[in-house]
mmCIF file of C-alpha atoms and ligand atoms in Angstrom:
data_model
loop_
_atom_site.group_PDB
_atom_site.id
_atom_site.type_symbol
_atom_site.label_atom_id
_atom_site.label_comp_id
_atom_site.label_asym_id
_atom_site.label_seq_id
_atom_site.Cartn_x
_atom_site.Cartn_y
_atom_site.Cartn_z
ATOM 1 C CA MET A 248 -75.209 136.118 -189.124
ATOM 2 C CA ARG A 249 -74.478 134.319 -192.334
ATOM 3 C CA PHE A 250 -76.468 131.203 -191.174
ATOM 4 C CA ALA A 251 -79.314 133.621 -190.247
ATOM 5 C CA ILE A 252 -79.550 135.194 -193.643
ATOM 6 C CA PHE A 253 -79.119 131.494 -195.194
ATOM 7 C CA PHE A 254 -81.928 130.416 -193.352
ATOM 8 C CA LEU A 255 -84.054 133.549 -193.993
ATOM 9 C CA PHE A 256 -83.708 133.002 -197.862
ATOM 10 C CA LEU A 257 -84.369 129.358 -197.169
ATOM 11 C CA ASP A 258 -87.689 130.467 -195.464
ATOM 12 C CA LEU A 259 -88.657 132.829 -198.439
ATOM 13 C CA VAL A 260 -87.852 130.061 -200.921
ATOM 14 C CA LEU A 261 -90.322 127.936 -198.933
ATOM 15 C CA ALA A 262 -93.038 130.049 -198.043
ATOM 16 C CA GLY A 263 -92.832 132.324 -201.212
ATOM 17 C CA ASN A 264 -93.511 128.696 -202.859
ATOM 18 C CA LEU A 265 -90.436 129.178 -205.130
ATOM 19 C CA ARG A 266 -89.366 125.682 -205.259
ATOM 20 C CA MET A 267 -86.021 124.492 -206.695
ATOM 21 C CA GLU A 268 -86.205 120.664 -206.331
ATOM 22 C CA PHE A 269 -88.243 117.642 -206.592
ATOM 23 C CA ALA A 270 -89.580 116.092 -203.663
ATOM 24 C CA PRO A 271 -91.353 112.671 -204.646
ATOM 25 C CA GLY A 272 -94.020 111.788 -202.394
ATOM 26 C CA GLU A 273 -94.342 115.087 -200.389
ATOM 27 C CA VAL A 274 -97.395 117.541 -201.178
ATOM 28 C CA TRP A 275 -96.572 119.490 -204.189
ATOM 29 C CA PRO A 276 -97.970 123.106 -204.031
ATOM 30 C CA ASP A 277 -98.711 125.051 -206.983
ATOM 31 C CA THR A 278 -97.617 128.880 -207.275
ATOM 32 C CA GLU A 279 -100.610 129.985 -205.227
ATOM 33 C CA GLY A 280 -99.723 127.329 -202.656
ATOM 34 C CA ARG A 281 -102.462 124.769 -203.129
ATOM 35 C CA PRO A 282 -101.414 121.381 -203.872
ATOM 36 C CA ILE A 283 -101.347 120.393 -207.626
ATOM 37 C CA GLN A 284 -104.269 118.539 -208.695
ATOM 38 C CA ALA A 285 -103.432 116.938 -211.595
ATOM 39 C CA HIS A 286 -103.155 113.219 -211.268
ATOM 40 C CA SER A 287 -102.217 110.457 -213.904
ATOM 41 C CA ALA A 288 -99.974 113.451 -215.509
ATOM 42 C CA GLY A 289 -99.345 113.876 -219.351
ATOM 43 C CA ILE A 290 -96.746 116.485 -220.031
ATOM 44 C CA LEU A 291 -96.566 118.505 -223.218
ATOM 45 C CA LYS A 292 -93.831 120.809 -224.000
ATOM 46 C CA HIS A 293 -94.918 123.622 -226.476
ATOM 47 C CA LYS A 294 -92.732 126.698 -227.279
ATOM 48 C CA GLY A 295 -90.404 126.433 -224.221
ATOM 49 C CA THR A 296 -93.362 126.135 -221.605
ATOM 50 C CA TRP A 297 -94.289 122.493 -220.077
ATOM 51 C CA TYR A 298 -98.237 122.041 -219.492
ATOM 52 C CA TRP A 299 -99.107 119.293 -217.018
ATOM 53 C CA TYR A 300 -102.553 117.924 -217.610
ATOM 54 C CA GLY A 301 -104.204 115.408 -215.252
ATOM 55 C CA GLU A 302 -107.224 114.360 -213.234
ATOM 56 C CA ASP A 303 -108.524 116.965 -210.870
ATOM 57 C CA LYS A 304 -109.550 114.971 -207.996
ATOM 58 C CA THR A 305 -110.324 117.764 -205.370
ATOM 59 C CA LEU A 306 -113.779 116.573 -205.183
ATOM 60 C CA GLY A 307 -113.134 112.938 -204.678
ATOM 61 C CA ASN A 308 -113.044 110.119 -207.308
ATOM 62 C CA PHE A 309 -114.622 110.076 -210.670
ATOM 63 C CA ASN A 310 -115.027 112.843 -213.153
ATOM 64 C CA ARG A 311 -116.419 115.519 -210.525
ATOM 65 C CA THR A 312 -114.080 118.385 -212.113
ATOM 66 C CA GLY A 313 -112.578 117.326 -215.184
ATOM 67 C CA ILE A 314 -108.977 117.494 -216.698
ATOM 68 C CA SER A 315 -106.987 120.298 -215.330
ATOM 69 C CA VAL A 316 -103.671 122.105 -216.646
ATOM 70 C CA TYR A 317 -100.935 123.623 -215.260
ATOM 71 C CA SER A 318 -97.902 125.314 -216.692
ATOM 72 C CA SER A 319 -94.196 125.924 -215.951
ATOM 73 C CA LYS A 320 -90.920 126.992 -217.396
ATOM 74 C CA ASP A 321 -88.726 124.752 -215.079
ATOM 75 C CA LEU A 322 -90.617 121.787 -213.958
ATOM 76 C CA TYR A 323 -90.506 123.028 -210.314
ATOM 77 C CA ASN A 324 -92.981 125.561 -210.241
ATOM 78 C CA TRP A 325 -96.369 125.111 -211.791
ATOM 79 C CA LYS A 326 -98.973 127.589 -212.373
ATOM 80 C CA ARG A 327 -102.740 126.361 -212.332
ATOM 81 C CA GLU A 328 -104.030 127.701 -215.607
ATOM 82 C CA ALA A 329 -107.482 126.061 -215.844
ATOM 83 C CA VAL A 330 -109.743 123.155 -216.139
ATOM 84 C CA ALA A 331 -108.885 122.411 -219.625
ATOM 85 C CA LEU A 332 -111.637 119.885 -220.270
ATOM 86 C CA LYS A 333 -114.424 120.385 -217.831
ATOM 87 C CA LYS A 334 -116.562 117.673 -216.706
ATOM 88 C CA GLU A 335 -119.645 118.967 -218.355
ATOM 89 C CA ASP A 336 -118.019 118.593 -221.910
ATOM 90 C CA VAL A 337 -118.247 114.936 -222.209
ATOM 91 C CA PRO A 338 -121.175 112.866 -222.319
ATOM 92 C CA GLU A 339 -123.149 112.752 -219.193
ATOM 93 C CA LEU A 340 -122.398 109.060 -218.952
ATOM 94 C CA PHE A 341 -118.928 110.036 -218.016
ATOM 95 C CA GLN A 342 -119.620 113.071 -215.901
ATOM 96 C CA ASP A 343 -119.829 113.218 -211.863
ATOM 97 C CA LYS A 344 -119.997 109.601 -211.085
ATOM 98 C CA GLY A 345 -118.462 108.552 -214.521
ATOM 99 C CA VAL A 346 -114.762 108.054 -215.323
ATOM 100 C CA CYS A 347 -112.443 110.453 -217.356
ATOM 101 C CA GLU A 348 -108.840 109.460 -216.623
ATOM 102 C CA ARG A 349 -105.391 109.510 -217.894
ATOM 103 C CA ALA A 350 -105.562 112.449 -220.337
ATOM 104 C CA LYS A 351 -102.690 113.122 -222.441
ATOM 105 C CA VAL A 352 -102.137 115.888 -225.123
ATOM 106 C CA LEU A 353 -100.289 116.186 -228.361
ATOM 107 C CA TYR A 354 -99.906 119.291 -230.500
ATOM 108 C CA ASN A 355 -100.454 118.504 -234.153
ATOM 109 C CA ARG A 356 -98.228 120.737 -236.322
ATOM 110 C CA ARG A 357 -100.138 120.256 -239.512
ATOM 111 C CA THR A 358 -103.531 121.147 -238.075
ATOM 112 C CA LYS A 359 -102.222 123.652 -235.394
ATOM 113 C CA LYS A 360 -104.507 121.812 -232.879
ATOM 114 C CA PHE A 361 -103.767 120.490 -229.556
ATOM 115 C CA VAL A 362 -105.483 117.295 -229.391
ATOM 116 C CA MET A 363 -106.307 115.533 -226.010
ATOM 117 C CA TRP A 364 -107.134 111.845 -225.661
ATOM 118 C CA MET A 365 -108.506 110.128 -222.232
ATOM 119 C CA HIS A 366 -110.195 106.967 -220.731
ATOM 120 C CA LEU A 367 -113.671 107.547 -220.521
ATOM 121 C CA ASP A 368 -115.966 105.019 -218.676
ATOM 122 C CA ALA A 369 -119.217 104.384 -216.783
ATOM 123 C CA ARG A 370 -118.719 104.141 -212.932
ATOM 124 C CA ASN A 371 -118.451 100.400 -213.213
ATOM 125 C CA TYR A 372 -115.800 100.509 -215.819
ATOM 126 C CA ALA A 373 -117.716 98.431 -218.462
ATOM 127 C CA GLU A 374 -117.733 101.331 -221.139
ATOM 128 C CA ALA A 375 -114.172 101.161 -221.523
ATOM 129 C CA SER A 376 -114.169 104.076 -224.217
ATOM 130 C CA ALA A 377 -111.520 106.419 -225.812
ATOM 131 C CA GLY A 378 -112.324 110.362 -225.488
ATOM 132 C CA VAL A 379 -110.876 112.711 -228.165
ATOM 133 C CA ALA A 380 -111.276 116.731 -227.647
ATOM 134 C CA VAL A 381 -109.425 119.581 -229.463
ATOM 135 C CA SER A 382 -108.159 122.966 -228.706
ATOM 136 C CA ASP A 383 -106.523 125.963 -230.481
ATOM 137 C CA THR A 384 -104.446 126.734 -227.325
ATOM 138 C CA PRO A 385 -102.502 124.469 -224.834
ATOM 139 C CA THR A 386 -104.752 125.433 -221.941
ATOM 140 C CA GLY A 387 -108.041 124.830 -223.542
ATOM 141 C CA PRO A 388 -111.037 124.841 -223.266
ATOM 142 C CA PHE A 389 -110.815 121.669 -225.168
ATOM 143 C CA ARG A 390 -113.972 120.935 -227.413
ATOM 144 C CA PHE A 391 -115.161 117.345 -227.360
ATOM 145 C CA VAL A 392 -115.012 115.719 -230.528
ATOM 146 C CA GLY A 393 -116.336 111.941 -229.659
ATOM 147 C CA HIS A 394 -115.840 108.945 -228.238
ATOM 148 C CA ARG A 395 -115.226 105.239 -229.529
ATOM 149 C CA ARG A 396 -113.169 102.260 -229.068
ATOM 150 C CA PRO A 397 -110.823 102.612 -231.522
ATOM 151 C CA VAL A 398 -110.046 98.822 -232.774
ATOM 152 C CA GLN A 399 -112.486 96.102 -233.246
ATOM 153 C CA TYR A 400 -110.781 92.726 -233.698
ATOM 154 C CA ASP A 401 -111.782 89.253 -232.830
ATOM 155 C CA PHE A 402 -108.924 88.130 -230.532
ATOM 156 C CA GLY A 403 -111.115 85.141 -229.063
ATOM 157 C CA TYR A 404 -114.165 86.955 -227.532
ATOM 158 C CA PRO A 405 -114.792 85.373 -223.762
ATOM 159 C CA GLU A 406 -118.161 83.980 -223.509
ATOM 160 C CA ILE A 407 -119.224 86.394 -220.821
ATOM 161 C CA ASP A 408 -118.285 89.851 -221.428
ATOM 162 C CA ARG A 409 -119.905 92.898 -219.371
ATOM 163 C CA THR A 410 -117.776 94.964 -221.773
ATOM 164 C CA ASP A 411 -119.437 93.624 -224.960
ATOM 165 C CA GLN A 412 -116.030 93.672 -227.096
ATOM 166 C CA ARG A 413 -117.786 91.630 -229.887
ATOM 167 C CA THR A 414 -120.058 94.367 -230.987
ATOM 168 C CA LYS A 415 -118.387 97.350 -229.490
ATOM 169 C CA GLY A 416 -114.627 96.763 -230.137
ATOM 170 C CA GLY A 417 -111.822 96.093 -227.695
ATOM 171 C CA THR A 418 -112.030 98.018 -224.532
ATOM 172 C CA PHE A 419 -109.996 100.975 -224.053
ATOM 173 C CA ARG A 420 -108.611 102.044 -220.404
ATOM 174 C CA ASP A 421 -105.267 103.262 -219.239
ATOM 175 C CA MET A 422 -103.612 104.778 -222.351
ATOM 176 C CA ASN A 423 -100.954 107.064 -223.275
ATOM 177 C CA LEU A 424 -99.903 109.089 -226.521
ATOM 178 C CA PHE A 425 -96.507 109.049 -228.387
ATOM 179 C CA LEU A 426 -95.193 111.185 -231.232
ATOM 180 C CA ASP A 427 -92.518 109.679 -233.156
ATOM 181 C CA ASP A 428 -89.863 111.648 -234.649
ATOM 182 C CA ASP A 429 -91.338 111.112 -238.245
ATOM 183 C CA GLY A 430 -94.669 113.169 -237.208
ATOM 184 C CA ARG A 431 -96.513 110.059 -236.587
ATOM 185 C CA ALA A 432 -98.618 109.722 -233.631
ATOM 186 C CA TYR A 433 -99.708 106.630 -231.674
ATOM 187 C CA VAL A 434 -101.976 105.676 -228.888
ATOM 188 C CA PHE A 435 -101.244 102.836 -226.457
ATOM 189 C CA TYR A 436 -104.155 101.414 -224.321
ATOM 190 C CA ALA A 437 -104.816 98.783 -222.110
ATOM 191 C CA SER A 438 -107.387 96.717 -224.143
ATOM 192 C CA GLU A 439 -108.996 93.318 -224.114
ATOM 193 C CA ASP A 440 -110.401 93.862 -220.903
ATOM 194 C CA ASN A 441 -106.805 94.847 -219.729
ATOM 195 C CA TRP A 442 -105.493 91.674 -220.906
ATOM 196 C CA THR A 443 -103.549 93.069 -223.931
ATOM 197 C CA MET A 444 -101.897 96.323 -224.640
ATOM 198 C CA TYR A 445 -102.641 97.683 -228.188
ATOM 199 C CA VAL A 446 -100.882 100.369 -230.073
ATOM 200 C CA VAL A 447 -102.511 102.104 -232.529
ATOM 201 C CA ARG A 448 -101.268 104.728 -234.989
ATOM 202 C CA LEU A 449 -103.591 107.866 -235.341
ATOM 203 C CA ASN A 450 -104.866 109.372 -238.391
ATOM 204 C CA ALA A 451 -103.081 112.850 -239.542
ATOM 205 C CA GLU A 452 -105.387 114.861 -237.431
ATOM 206 C CA PHE A 453 -104.650 112.779 -234.363
ATOM 207 C CA THR A 454 -108.421 112.725 -233.552
ATOM 208 C CA GLY A 455 -108.723 108.897 -234.329
ATOM 209 C CA PRO A 456 -106.920 105.693 -235.556
ATOM 210 C CA GLU A 457 -105.529 105.427 -238.910
ATOM 211 C CA GLU A 458 -108.073 103.864 -241.164
ATOM 212 C CA PRO A 459 -108.370 101.321 -242.305
ATOM 213 C CA ALA A 460 -107.013 99.669 -239.220
ATOM 214 C CA VAL A 461 -104.548 96.727 -240.174
ATOM 215 C CA LEU A 462 -103.260 94.517 -237.497
ATOM 216 C CA GLY A 463 -99.182 94.817 -237.851
ATOM 217 C CA LYS A 464 -99.201 97.561 -240.174
ATOM 218 C CA THR A 465 -101.207 100.368 -238.519
ATOM 219 C CA TRP A 466 -101.849 98.636 -235.072
ATOM 220 C CA ALA A 467 -100.442 95.771 -232.816
ATOM 221 C CA ARG A 468 -101.191 93.751 -229.837
ATOM 222 C CA ILE A 469 -98.366 94.047 -227.607
ATOM 223 C CA LEU A 470 -97.549 92.369 -224.017
ATOM 224 C CA VAL A 471 -100.207 89.937 -225.329
ATOM 225 C CA ARG A 472 -102.389 88.644 -222.318
ATOM 226 C CA GLN A 473 -99.684 90.013 -219.655
ATOM 227 C CA MET A 474 -102.659 92.020 -217.769
ATOM 228 C CA ARG A 475 -100.672 95.773 -218.075
ATOM 229 C CA GLU A 476 -101.775 99.133 -217.701
ATOM 230 C CA ALA A 477 -100.531 102.632 -216.935
ATOM 231 C CA PRO A 478 -98.430 102.938 -220.221
ATOM 232 C CA ALA A 479 -95.590 105.292 -220.284
ATOM 233 C CA PRO A 480 -93.907 105.226 -223.691
ATOM 234 C CA PHE A 481 -90.770 107.072 -224.919
ATOM 235 C CA LYS A 482 -87.947 107.042 -227.412
ATOM 236 C CA HIS A 483 -84.070 106.648 -226.972
ATOM 237 C CA ALA A 484 -81.475 105.814 -229.522
ATOM 238 C CA GLY A 485 -83.661 104.617 -231.945
ATOM 239 C CA ARG A 486 -85.477 102.463 -229.709
ATOM 240 C CA TYR A 487 -89.039 102.282 -227.981
ATOM 241 C CA TYR A 488 -89.515 101.974 -224.618
ATOM 242 C CA LEU A 489 -92.493 101.071 -222.680
ATOM 243 C CA ILE A 490 -92.904 101.064 -218.996
ATOM 244 C CA THR A 491 -96.096 99.623 -217.355
ATOM 245 C CA SER A 492 -97.771 98.266 -214.304
ATOM 246 C CA GLY A 493 -99.864 95.499 -213.173
ATOM 247 C CA CYS A 494 -103.681 95.929 -212.851
ATOM 248 C CA THR A 495 -104.127 96.213 -209.093
ATOM 249 C CA GLY A 496 -106.647 99.292 -209.152
ATOM 250 C CA TRP A 497 -105.417 102.049 -206.878
ATOM 251 C CA ASN A 498 -102.915 99.603 -204.867
ATOM 252 C CA PRO A 499 -99.495 99.775 -206.204
ATOM 253 C CA ASN A 500 -97.250 96.467 -207.730
ATOM 254 C CA ARG A 501 -94.325 95.969 -209.634
ATOM 255 C CA ALA A 502 -93.383 98.151 -212.591
ATOM 256 C CA GLY A 503 -92.066 96.174 -216.012
ATOM 257 C CA TYR A 504 -90.466 97.521 -218.849
ATOM 258 C CA ALA A 505 -90.081 96.591 -222.659
ATOM 259 C CA VAL A 506 -88.087 97.455 -225.607
ATOM 260 C CA ALA A 507 -88.657 97.390 -229.248
ATOM 261 C CA GLY A 508 -86.776 98.307 -232.619
ATOM 262 C CA SER A 509 -90.318 98.989 -234.190
ATOM 263 C CA ILE A 510 -93.051 100.870 -232.623
ATOM 264 C CA LEU A 511 -95.408 98.125 -233.688
ATOM 265 C CA GLY A 512 -93.012 95.376 -232.066
ATOM 266 C CA PRO A 513 -91.971 92.662 -231.449
ATOM 267 C CA TRP A 514 -91.457 94.240 -227.837
ATOM 268 C CA GLU A 515 -88.930 92.452 -225.698
ATOM 269 C CA ASP A 516 -89.765 92.056 -221.841
ATOM 270 C CA LYS A 517 -86.948 93.465 -220.030
ATOM 271 C CA GLY A 518 -88.450 92.941 -216.285
ATOM 272 C CA ASP A 519 -88.541 95.226 -213.472
ATOM 273 C CA PRO A 520 -86.782 98.481 -213.882
ATOM 274 C CA SER A 521 -87.068 99.580 -210.130
ATOM 275 C CA VAL A 522 -84.147 98.893 -207.834
ATOM 276 C CA GLY A 523 -83.491 99.243 -204.007
ATOM 277 C CA PRO A 524 -86.274 99.423 -201.239
ATOM 278 C CA GLU A 525 -89.560 99.340 -202.242
ATOM 279 C CA ALA A 526 -88.925 98.598 -205.758
ATOM 280 C CA GLY A 527 -91.480 95.672 -205.563
ATOM 281 C CA THR A 528 -94.155 98.558 -205.532
ATOM 282 C CA THR A 529 -92.502 100.804 -207.785
ATOM 283 C CA PHE A 530 -92.059 102.900 -204.595
ATOM 284 C CA ARG A 531 -95.579 102.762 -203.768
ATOM 285 C CA SER A 532 -96.318 104.120 -207.110
ATOM 286 C CA GLN A 533 -97.864 103.619 -210.688
ATOM 287 C CA SER A 534 -96.424 104.807 -213.729
ATOM 288 C CA THR A 535 -98.158 107.388 -215.979
ATOM 289 C CA PHE A 536 -95.403 109.387 -218.012
ATOM 290 C CA VAL A 537 -91.677 109.639 -219.012
ATOM 291 C CA LEU A 538 -90.294 113.038 -219.977
ATOM 292 C CA ALA A 539 -86.952 113.884 -221.501
ATOM 293 C CA ALA A 540 -84.918 115.795 -218.998
ATOM 294 C CA PRO A 541 -84.502 119.371 -220.563
ATOM 295 C CA GLY A 542 -81.003 120.456 -221.814
ATOM 296 C CA LYS A 543 -79.492 117.295 -220.400
ATOM 297 C CA ARG A 544 -77.395 114.347 -222.181
ATOM 298 C CA LYS A 545 -79.451 112.382 -224.298
ATOM 299 C CA GLY A 546 -80.523 109.336 -222.321
ATOM 300 C CA SER A 547 -81.517 111.573 -219.429
ATOM 301 C CA PHE A 548 -85.210 111.072 -218.590
ATOM 302 C CA ILE A 549 -87.778 111.814 -215.559
ATOM 303 C CA PHE A 550 -89.926 109.049 -214.813
ATOM 304 C CA LEU A 551 -93.529 110.207 -213.604
ATOM 305 C CA ALA A 552 -95.952 108.186 -211.518
ATOM 306 C CA ASP A 553 -99.059 108.321 -208.793
ATOM 307 C CA ARG A 554 -98.579 107.502 -205.489
ATOM 308 C CA TRP A 555 -102.439 107.131 -204.913
ATOM 309 C CA ASN A 556 -104.236 107.314 -201.723
ATOM 310 C CA PRO A 557 -107.575 105.261 -202.315
ATOM 311 C CA LYS A 558 -108.915 106.707 -198.874
ATOM 312 C CA GLN A 559 -108.510 110.335 -199.914
ATOM 313 C CA LEU A 560 -107.703 110.262 -203.631
ATOM 314 C CA ALA A 561 -107.453 114.175 -203.730
ATOM 315 C CA ASP A 562 -104.603 113.529 -201.605
ATOM 316 C CA SER A 563 -102.443 111.236 -203.846
ATOM 317 C CA ARG A 564 -99.064 112.112 -204.477
ATOM 318 C CA TYR A 565 -96.647 112.321 -207.343
ATOM 319 C CA VAL A 566 -93.325 110.551 -207.583
ATOM 320 C CA TRP A 567 -91.203 111.999 -210.165
ATOM 321 C CA LEU A 568 -87.475 110.133 -210.358
ATOM 322 C CA PRO A 569 -84.397 110.754 -212.566
ATOM 323 C CA PHE A 570 -83.186 108.092 -214.827
ATOM 324 C CA TYR A 571 -80.235 107.814 -217.238
ATOM 325 C CA ILE A 572 -79.859 105.297 -219.954
ATOM 326 C CA GLY A 573 -76.401 104.320 -220.649
ATOM 327 C CA LYS A 574 -75.027 102.268 -223.633
ATOM 328 C CA ASP A 575 -76.324 99.186 -222.359
ATOM 329 C CA GLY A 576 -79.831 100.375 -222.871
ATOM 330 C CA ARG A 577 -81.032 99.434 -219.351
ATOM 331 C CA VAL A 578 -83.594 101.499 -217.537
ATOM 332 C CA GLU A 579 -82.914 101.740 -213.742
ATOM 333 C CA LEU A 580 -85.477 103.465 -211.301
ATOM 334 C CA LYS A 581 -84.056 104.393 -208.028
ATOM 335 C CA TRP A 582 -85.751 106.289 -205.040
ATOM 336 C CA ARG A 583 -84.632 109.710 -204.086
ATOM 337 C CA ASP A 584 -85.995 111.558 -201.181
ATOM 338 C CA ARG A 585 -85.012 114.969 -203.109
ATOM 339 C CA TRP A 586 -83.262 115.971 -206.010
ATOM 340 C CA ASP A 587 -83.037 118.601 -208.796
ATOM 341 C CA LEU A 588 -82.115 118.703 -212.505
ATOM 342 C CA SER A 589 -78.368 118.850 -211.599
ATOM 343 C CA VAL A 590 -78.128 115.137 -210.938
ATOM 344 C CA PHE A 591 -77.961 114.451 -214.554
ATOM 345 C CA GLY A 592 -74.678 116.544 -214.942
ATOM 346 C CA LYS A 593 -72.990 113.844 -212.714
ATOM 347 C CA LYS A 594 -72.714 110.427 -213.221
ATOM 348 C CA LEU A 595 -76.481 109.375 -212.758
ATOM 349 C CA LYS A 596 -76.682 105.479 -212.854
HETATM 350 C C1 LIG B 737 -106.084 101.757 -212.253
HETATM 351 C C2 LIG B 737 -105.757 102.583 -213.108
HETATM 352 C C3 LIG B 737 -106.218 104.224 -212.627
HETATM 353 C C4 LIG B 737 -107.552 103.990 -212.189
HETATM 354 C C5 LIG B 737 -107.868 102.900 -211.079
HETATM 355 C C6 LIG B 737 -109.157 102.839 -210.852
HETATM 356 O O1 LIG B 737 -105.845 100.485 -212.346
HETATM 357 O O2 LIG B 737 -104.483 102.645 -213.621
HETATM 358 O O3 LIG B 737 -106.022 104.760 -213.639
HETATM 359 O O4 LIG B 737 -108.529 103.678 -213.455
HETATM 360 O O5 LIG B 737 -107.583 101.593 -211.666
HETATM 361 O O6 LIG B 737 -109.402 101.831 -209.894
#
């Protein structure tokens, strides 16, 4: 009898969409029971609620829908709120068969606006530009402000360059935003046609780079000529961390991470954070974000990644894994079939 009641409860939990754990790589339904469509996730916590932004790939690859937003109070159960930035709201070149990827959102306390940055591109990925949109509310609608390549710097332009960096500035592709404790914000992005990562401080409104851009003062070239992308920056114990992937399109590869005492560098390469089976492909996924685990010991984080399904991008899965940074400052990612936030209470290492 007791067992029967237990299984009935379990059934309810499952059927009623009430989730109490993470199941990396499995279908993750929203509170309506539909698979969450928010790939290349970026998370913003605002007034006790988490907002998850990402690419809605229901209709397949490219920008056929826009950037969706979901909300949650517990990180397990997500309610679909809206398409925060509709595909129609970006210039035509980036709609439908164009690219609108890796959107991330920060809240600007001074302007009281939510600011979204994203990678906008033509279908052939030669436009490689940063898009910015703003909103008064976290769920949008976001109003498109404009697009550009944030930094123009002569890094030794290649002779043949389909992205025309000599006249248009360094390319802008995989990206992330980072808000520092002092209220200053930064954008990390794969530039120089993905050869080198840039970290660029934003202006007071977070709507563009701080100007004038001065190398080493307002921005820096990091992970130089290393061909890294999918940057996931975070900070712990006064040090900056950056997890990245290699550049192999939708196919997974080995992750790497770097650490710095100052956000503009120097950044020290720390190698692959993943351990155990399938570490070499980051557990068949690609980094997108690192989130501080709520209410847990300092050093408790969640690694968010995408397990892309190139044959059916809408069915790409989410891989969320917990990690804890101890005294040695090392990041170690381990696979787990299922887990919940209580893992942080135990010795997680
Ligand atoms: C990856 C990138 C993704 C997407 C994909 C397209 O390298 O991280 O965001 O752009 O390429 O092939």
